[in-house]
CSV table of C-alpha atoms and ligand atoms in Angstrom, one decimal:
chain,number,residue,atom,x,y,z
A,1,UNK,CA,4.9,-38.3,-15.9
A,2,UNK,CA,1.5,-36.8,-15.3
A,3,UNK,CA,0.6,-34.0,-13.4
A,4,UNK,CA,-1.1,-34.5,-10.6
A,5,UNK,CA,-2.4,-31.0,-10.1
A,6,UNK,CA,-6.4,-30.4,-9.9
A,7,UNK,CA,-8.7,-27.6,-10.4
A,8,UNK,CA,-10.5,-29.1,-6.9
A,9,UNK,CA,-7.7,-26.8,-5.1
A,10,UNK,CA,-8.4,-23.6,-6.8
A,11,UNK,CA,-10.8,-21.0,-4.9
A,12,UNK,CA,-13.9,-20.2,-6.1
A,13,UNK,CA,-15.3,-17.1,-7.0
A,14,UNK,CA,-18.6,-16.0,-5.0
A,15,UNK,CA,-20.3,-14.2,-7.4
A,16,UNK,CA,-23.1,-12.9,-4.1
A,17,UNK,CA,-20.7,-11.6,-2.3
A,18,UNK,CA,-21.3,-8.2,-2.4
A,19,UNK,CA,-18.0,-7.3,-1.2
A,20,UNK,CA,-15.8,-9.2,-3.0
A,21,UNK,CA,-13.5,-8.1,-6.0
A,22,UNK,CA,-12.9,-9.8,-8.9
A,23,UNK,CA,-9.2,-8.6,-9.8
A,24,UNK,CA,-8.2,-9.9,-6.2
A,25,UNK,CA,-10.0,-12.9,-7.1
A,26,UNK,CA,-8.7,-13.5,-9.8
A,27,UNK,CA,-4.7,-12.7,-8.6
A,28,UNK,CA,-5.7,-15.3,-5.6
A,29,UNK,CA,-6.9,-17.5,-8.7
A,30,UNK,CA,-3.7,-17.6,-10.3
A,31,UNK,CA,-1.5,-17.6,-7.2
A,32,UNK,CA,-2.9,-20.6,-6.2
A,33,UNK,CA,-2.4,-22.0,-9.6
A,34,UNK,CA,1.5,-21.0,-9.7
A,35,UNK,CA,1.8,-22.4,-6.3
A,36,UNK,CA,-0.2,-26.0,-7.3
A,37,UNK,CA,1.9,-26.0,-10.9
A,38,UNK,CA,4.1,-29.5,-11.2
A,39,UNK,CA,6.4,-27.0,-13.5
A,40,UNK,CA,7.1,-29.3,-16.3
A,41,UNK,CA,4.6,-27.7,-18.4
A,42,UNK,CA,6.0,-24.3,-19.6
A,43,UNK,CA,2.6,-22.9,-19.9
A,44,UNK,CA,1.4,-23.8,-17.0
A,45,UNK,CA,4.8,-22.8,-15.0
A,46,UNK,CA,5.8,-19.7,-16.7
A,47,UNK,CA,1.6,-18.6,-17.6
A,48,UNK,CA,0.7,-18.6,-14.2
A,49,UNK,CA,3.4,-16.8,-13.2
A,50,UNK,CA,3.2,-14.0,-15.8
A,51,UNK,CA,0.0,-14.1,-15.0
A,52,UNK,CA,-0.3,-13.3,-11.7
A,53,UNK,CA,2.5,-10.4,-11.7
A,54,UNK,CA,0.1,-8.5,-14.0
A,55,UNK,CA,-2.9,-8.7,-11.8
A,56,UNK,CA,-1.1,-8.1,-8.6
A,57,UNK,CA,0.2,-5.1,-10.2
A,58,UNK,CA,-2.7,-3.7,-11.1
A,59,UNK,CA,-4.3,-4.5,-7.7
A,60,UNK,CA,-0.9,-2.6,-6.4
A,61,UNK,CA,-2.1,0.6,-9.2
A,62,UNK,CA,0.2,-0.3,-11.1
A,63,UNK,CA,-1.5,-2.0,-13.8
A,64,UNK,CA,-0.4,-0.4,-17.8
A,65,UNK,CA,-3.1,0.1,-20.8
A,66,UNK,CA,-1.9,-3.0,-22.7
A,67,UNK,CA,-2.3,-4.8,-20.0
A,68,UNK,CA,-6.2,-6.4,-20.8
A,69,UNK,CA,-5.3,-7.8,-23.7
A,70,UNK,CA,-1.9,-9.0,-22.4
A,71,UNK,CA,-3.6,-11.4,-20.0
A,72,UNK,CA,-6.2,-12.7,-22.4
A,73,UNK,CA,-3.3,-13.3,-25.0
A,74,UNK,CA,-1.5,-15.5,-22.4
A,75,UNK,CA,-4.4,-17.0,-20.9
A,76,UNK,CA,-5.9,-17.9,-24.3
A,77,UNK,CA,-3.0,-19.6,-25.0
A,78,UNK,CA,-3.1,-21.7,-21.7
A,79,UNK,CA,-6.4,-22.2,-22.0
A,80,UNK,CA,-5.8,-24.1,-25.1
A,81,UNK,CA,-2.3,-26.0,-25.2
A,82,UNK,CA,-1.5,-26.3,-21.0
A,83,UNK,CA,-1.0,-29.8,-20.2
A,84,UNK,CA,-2.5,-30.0,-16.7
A,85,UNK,CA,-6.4,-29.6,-16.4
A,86,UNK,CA,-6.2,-27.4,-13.2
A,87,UNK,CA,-3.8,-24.8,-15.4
A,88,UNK,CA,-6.8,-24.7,-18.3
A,89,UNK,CA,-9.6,-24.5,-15.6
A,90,UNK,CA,-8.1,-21.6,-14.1
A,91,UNK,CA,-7.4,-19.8,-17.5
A,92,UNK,CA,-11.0,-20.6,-18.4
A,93,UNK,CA,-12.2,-18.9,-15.4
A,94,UNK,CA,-9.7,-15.8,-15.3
A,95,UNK,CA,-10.8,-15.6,-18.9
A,96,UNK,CA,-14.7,-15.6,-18.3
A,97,UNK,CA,-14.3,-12.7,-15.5
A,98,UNK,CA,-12.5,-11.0,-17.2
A,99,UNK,CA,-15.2,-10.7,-20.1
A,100,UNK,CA,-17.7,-10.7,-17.5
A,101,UNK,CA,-16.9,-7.5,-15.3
A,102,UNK,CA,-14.3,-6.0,-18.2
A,103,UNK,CA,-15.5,-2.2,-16.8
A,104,UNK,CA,-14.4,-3.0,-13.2
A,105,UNK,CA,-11.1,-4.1,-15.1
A,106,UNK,CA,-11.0,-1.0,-17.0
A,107,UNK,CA,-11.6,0.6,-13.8
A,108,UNK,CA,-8.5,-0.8,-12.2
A,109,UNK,CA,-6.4,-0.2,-14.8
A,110,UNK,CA,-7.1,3.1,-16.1
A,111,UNK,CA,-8.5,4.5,-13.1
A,112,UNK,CA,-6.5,2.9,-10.3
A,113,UNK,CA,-9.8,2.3,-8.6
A,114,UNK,CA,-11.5,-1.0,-7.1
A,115,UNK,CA,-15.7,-0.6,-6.6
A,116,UNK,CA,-15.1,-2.5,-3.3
A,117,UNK,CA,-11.8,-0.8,-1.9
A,118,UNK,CA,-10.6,-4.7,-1.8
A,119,UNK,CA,-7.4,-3.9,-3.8
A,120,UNK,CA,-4.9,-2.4,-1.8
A,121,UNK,CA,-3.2,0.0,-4.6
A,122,UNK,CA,-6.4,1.5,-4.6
A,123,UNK,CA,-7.2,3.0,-1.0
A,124,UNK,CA,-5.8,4.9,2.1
A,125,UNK,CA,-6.5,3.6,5.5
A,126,UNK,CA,-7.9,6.8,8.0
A,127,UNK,CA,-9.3,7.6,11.5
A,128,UNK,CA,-12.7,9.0,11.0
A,129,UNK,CA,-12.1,11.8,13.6
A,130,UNK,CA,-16.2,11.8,14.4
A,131,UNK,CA,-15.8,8.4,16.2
A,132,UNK,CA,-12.2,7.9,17.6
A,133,UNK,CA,-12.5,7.6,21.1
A,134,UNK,CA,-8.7,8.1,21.7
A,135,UNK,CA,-8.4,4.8,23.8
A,136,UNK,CA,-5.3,4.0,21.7
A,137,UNK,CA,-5.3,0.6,20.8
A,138,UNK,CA,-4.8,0.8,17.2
A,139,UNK,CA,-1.5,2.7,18.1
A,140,UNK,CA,0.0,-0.5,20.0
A,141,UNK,CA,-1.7,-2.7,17.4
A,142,UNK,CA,0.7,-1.2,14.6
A,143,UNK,CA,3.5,-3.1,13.4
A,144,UNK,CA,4.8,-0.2,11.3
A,145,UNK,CA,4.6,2.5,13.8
A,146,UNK,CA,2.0,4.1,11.2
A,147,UNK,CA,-0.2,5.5,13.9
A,148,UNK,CA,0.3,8.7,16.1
A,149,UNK,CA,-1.8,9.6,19.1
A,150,UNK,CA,-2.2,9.6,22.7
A,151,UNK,CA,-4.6,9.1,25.3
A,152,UNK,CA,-8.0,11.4,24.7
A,153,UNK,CA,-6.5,12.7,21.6
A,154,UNK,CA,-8.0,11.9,18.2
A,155,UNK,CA,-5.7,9.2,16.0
A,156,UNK,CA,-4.0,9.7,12.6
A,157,UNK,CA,-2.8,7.4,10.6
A,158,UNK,CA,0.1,8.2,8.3
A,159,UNK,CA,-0.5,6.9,4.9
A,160,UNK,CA,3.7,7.0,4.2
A,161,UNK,CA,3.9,4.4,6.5
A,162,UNK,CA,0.8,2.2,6.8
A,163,UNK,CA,1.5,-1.3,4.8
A,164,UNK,CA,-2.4,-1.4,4.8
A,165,UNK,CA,-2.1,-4.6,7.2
A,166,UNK,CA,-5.8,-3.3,8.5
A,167,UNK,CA,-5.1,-4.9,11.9
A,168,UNK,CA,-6.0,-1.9,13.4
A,169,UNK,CA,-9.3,-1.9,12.1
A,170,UNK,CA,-10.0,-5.5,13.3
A,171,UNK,CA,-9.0,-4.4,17.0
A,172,UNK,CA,-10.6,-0.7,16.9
A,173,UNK,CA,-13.8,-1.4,19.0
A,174,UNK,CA,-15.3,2.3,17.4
A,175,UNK,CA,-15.0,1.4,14.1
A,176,UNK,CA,-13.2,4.1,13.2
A,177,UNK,CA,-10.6,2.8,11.4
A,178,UNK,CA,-12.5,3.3,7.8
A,179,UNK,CA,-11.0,3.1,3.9
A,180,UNK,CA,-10.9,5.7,1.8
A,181,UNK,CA,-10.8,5.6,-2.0
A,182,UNK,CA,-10.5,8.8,-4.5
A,183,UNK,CA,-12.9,10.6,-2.3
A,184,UNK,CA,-10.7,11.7,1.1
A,185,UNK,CA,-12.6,12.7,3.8
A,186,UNK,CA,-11.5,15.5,6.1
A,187,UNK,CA,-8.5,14.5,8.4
A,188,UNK,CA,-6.5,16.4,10.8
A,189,UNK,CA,-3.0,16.3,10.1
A,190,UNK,CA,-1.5,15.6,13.8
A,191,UNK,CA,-3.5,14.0,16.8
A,192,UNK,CA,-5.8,17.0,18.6
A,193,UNK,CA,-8.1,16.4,21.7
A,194,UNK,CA,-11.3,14.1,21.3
A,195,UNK,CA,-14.3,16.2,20.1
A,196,UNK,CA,-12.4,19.1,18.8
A,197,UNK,CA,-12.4,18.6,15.3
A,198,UNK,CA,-15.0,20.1,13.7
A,199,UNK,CA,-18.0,18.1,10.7
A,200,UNK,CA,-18.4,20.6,8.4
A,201,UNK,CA,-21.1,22.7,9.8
A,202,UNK,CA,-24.7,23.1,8.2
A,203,UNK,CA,-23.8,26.3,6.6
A,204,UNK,CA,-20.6,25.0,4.6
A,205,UNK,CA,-22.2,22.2,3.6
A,206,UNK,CA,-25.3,24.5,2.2
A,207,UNK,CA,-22.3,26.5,0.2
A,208,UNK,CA,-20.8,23.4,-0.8
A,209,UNK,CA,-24.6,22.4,-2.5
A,210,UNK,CA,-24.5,25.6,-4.0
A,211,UNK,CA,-21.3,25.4,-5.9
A,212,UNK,CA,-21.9,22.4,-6.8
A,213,UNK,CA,-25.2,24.0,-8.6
A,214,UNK,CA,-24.2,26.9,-10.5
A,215,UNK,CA,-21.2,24.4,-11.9
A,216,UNK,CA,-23.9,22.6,-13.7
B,301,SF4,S1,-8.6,2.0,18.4
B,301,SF4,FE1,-10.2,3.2,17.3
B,301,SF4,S2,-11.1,4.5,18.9
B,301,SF4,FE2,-9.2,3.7,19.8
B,301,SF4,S3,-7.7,5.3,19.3
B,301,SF4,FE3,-7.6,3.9,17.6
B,301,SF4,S4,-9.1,4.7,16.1
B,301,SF4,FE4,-9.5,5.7,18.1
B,302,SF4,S1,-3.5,-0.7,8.4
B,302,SF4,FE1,-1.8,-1.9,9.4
B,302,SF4,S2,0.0,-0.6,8.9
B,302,SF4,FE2,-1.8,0.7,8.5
B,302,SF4,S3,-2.1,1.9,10.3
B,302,SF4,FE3,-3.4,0.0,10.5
B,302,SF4,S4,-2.2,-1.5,11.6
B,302,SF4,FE4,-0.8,0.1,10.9
């Protein structure tokens, strides 16, 4: 019987958009692939499954050193001998990204970073204390609970129990609701009144510069 699977289903990767990630990408790539596979082809069924446990792992941070040339062993291989042409397209694509953008891989990786904060293994979720407003409707938005607060009080998100969902940030109408990646901004700890935390003031930030000088 042939496989009626076809590469017309798989999403395409927009190269312009300057937001996008290629490791999510390519893990959306592959999950469509698993998804689409008839499964009588073993390296189509178990490929893109092996696959894409590997890149969601190391979207999660948890991706291992070998893990590079782990995926282009296996894709290689599907590239070559899977049966169905939507299995090979996708292999061919995963395989050209890869080679393509192989620092922001190495990034990932090794780093546990993602250039565009897309990857969720790779960045916190915050309350950008300068532009909370306290209205409070990130708090009833959470379906974890993650977020303490009260009226006219500054927000705080607890990292230990956000799921990074992000449907606060879509209903904040501040935009406070901000990611951060290996640099963390400033954050009070516990909800305190609108206004009353302080930007670091022109004088720290002029001691900062100066450190940051006589290190050099
Ligand atoms: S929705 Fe935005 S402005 Fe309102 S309390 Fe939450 S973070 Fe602050
Ligand atoms: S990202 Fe989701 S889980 Fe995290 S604080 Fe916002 S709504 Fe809650």
């Amino acid at each position: 019987m042939t496989c009626k699977a076809n590469s017309a289903v798989l999403p395409k990767w927009q190269e312009s958009d300057a937001n996008a990630c290629v490791v999510d990408y390519c893990k959306n790539l592959m999950d469509t692939a698993r998804k689409e596979s008839c499964g009588k082809c073993v390296l189509c069924r178990e490929g893109t499954w092996q696959v894409y446990e590997i890149i969601k792992d190391i979207t999660e941070g948890n991706g291992q050193s070998e893990d590079f040339e782990l995926l282009l062993e296996i894709l290689e291989q599907m590239d070559k001998n899977a049966k169905c042409e939507m299995s090979r397209t996708a292999a061919s694509i995963c395989i050209d990204l890869m080679k393509a953008h192989e620092e922001e891989w190495d990034k990932h990786i090794r780093r546990k970073r993602c250039s565009n904060l897309v990857c969720k293994g790779t960045y916190t979720v915050y309350v950008d204390p300068q532009l909370c407003d306290g209205c409070g409707k990130c708090l009833e938005s959470c379906p974890h609970g993650a977020i303490a607060g009260k009226a006219g009080m500054i927000h705080v998100i607890n990292p230990n129990m956000c799921s990074k969902s992000m449907i606060c940030m879509s209903v904040c109408p501040k935009g406070a609701i901000k990611k951060a990646g290996a640099v963390k901004p400033k954050l009070p700890s516990e909800p305190v009144p609108v206004g009353s935390f302080d930007q670091p003031s022109a004088g720290q930030e002029g001691e900062t510069m100066m450190r940051r000088r006589r290190r050099r």
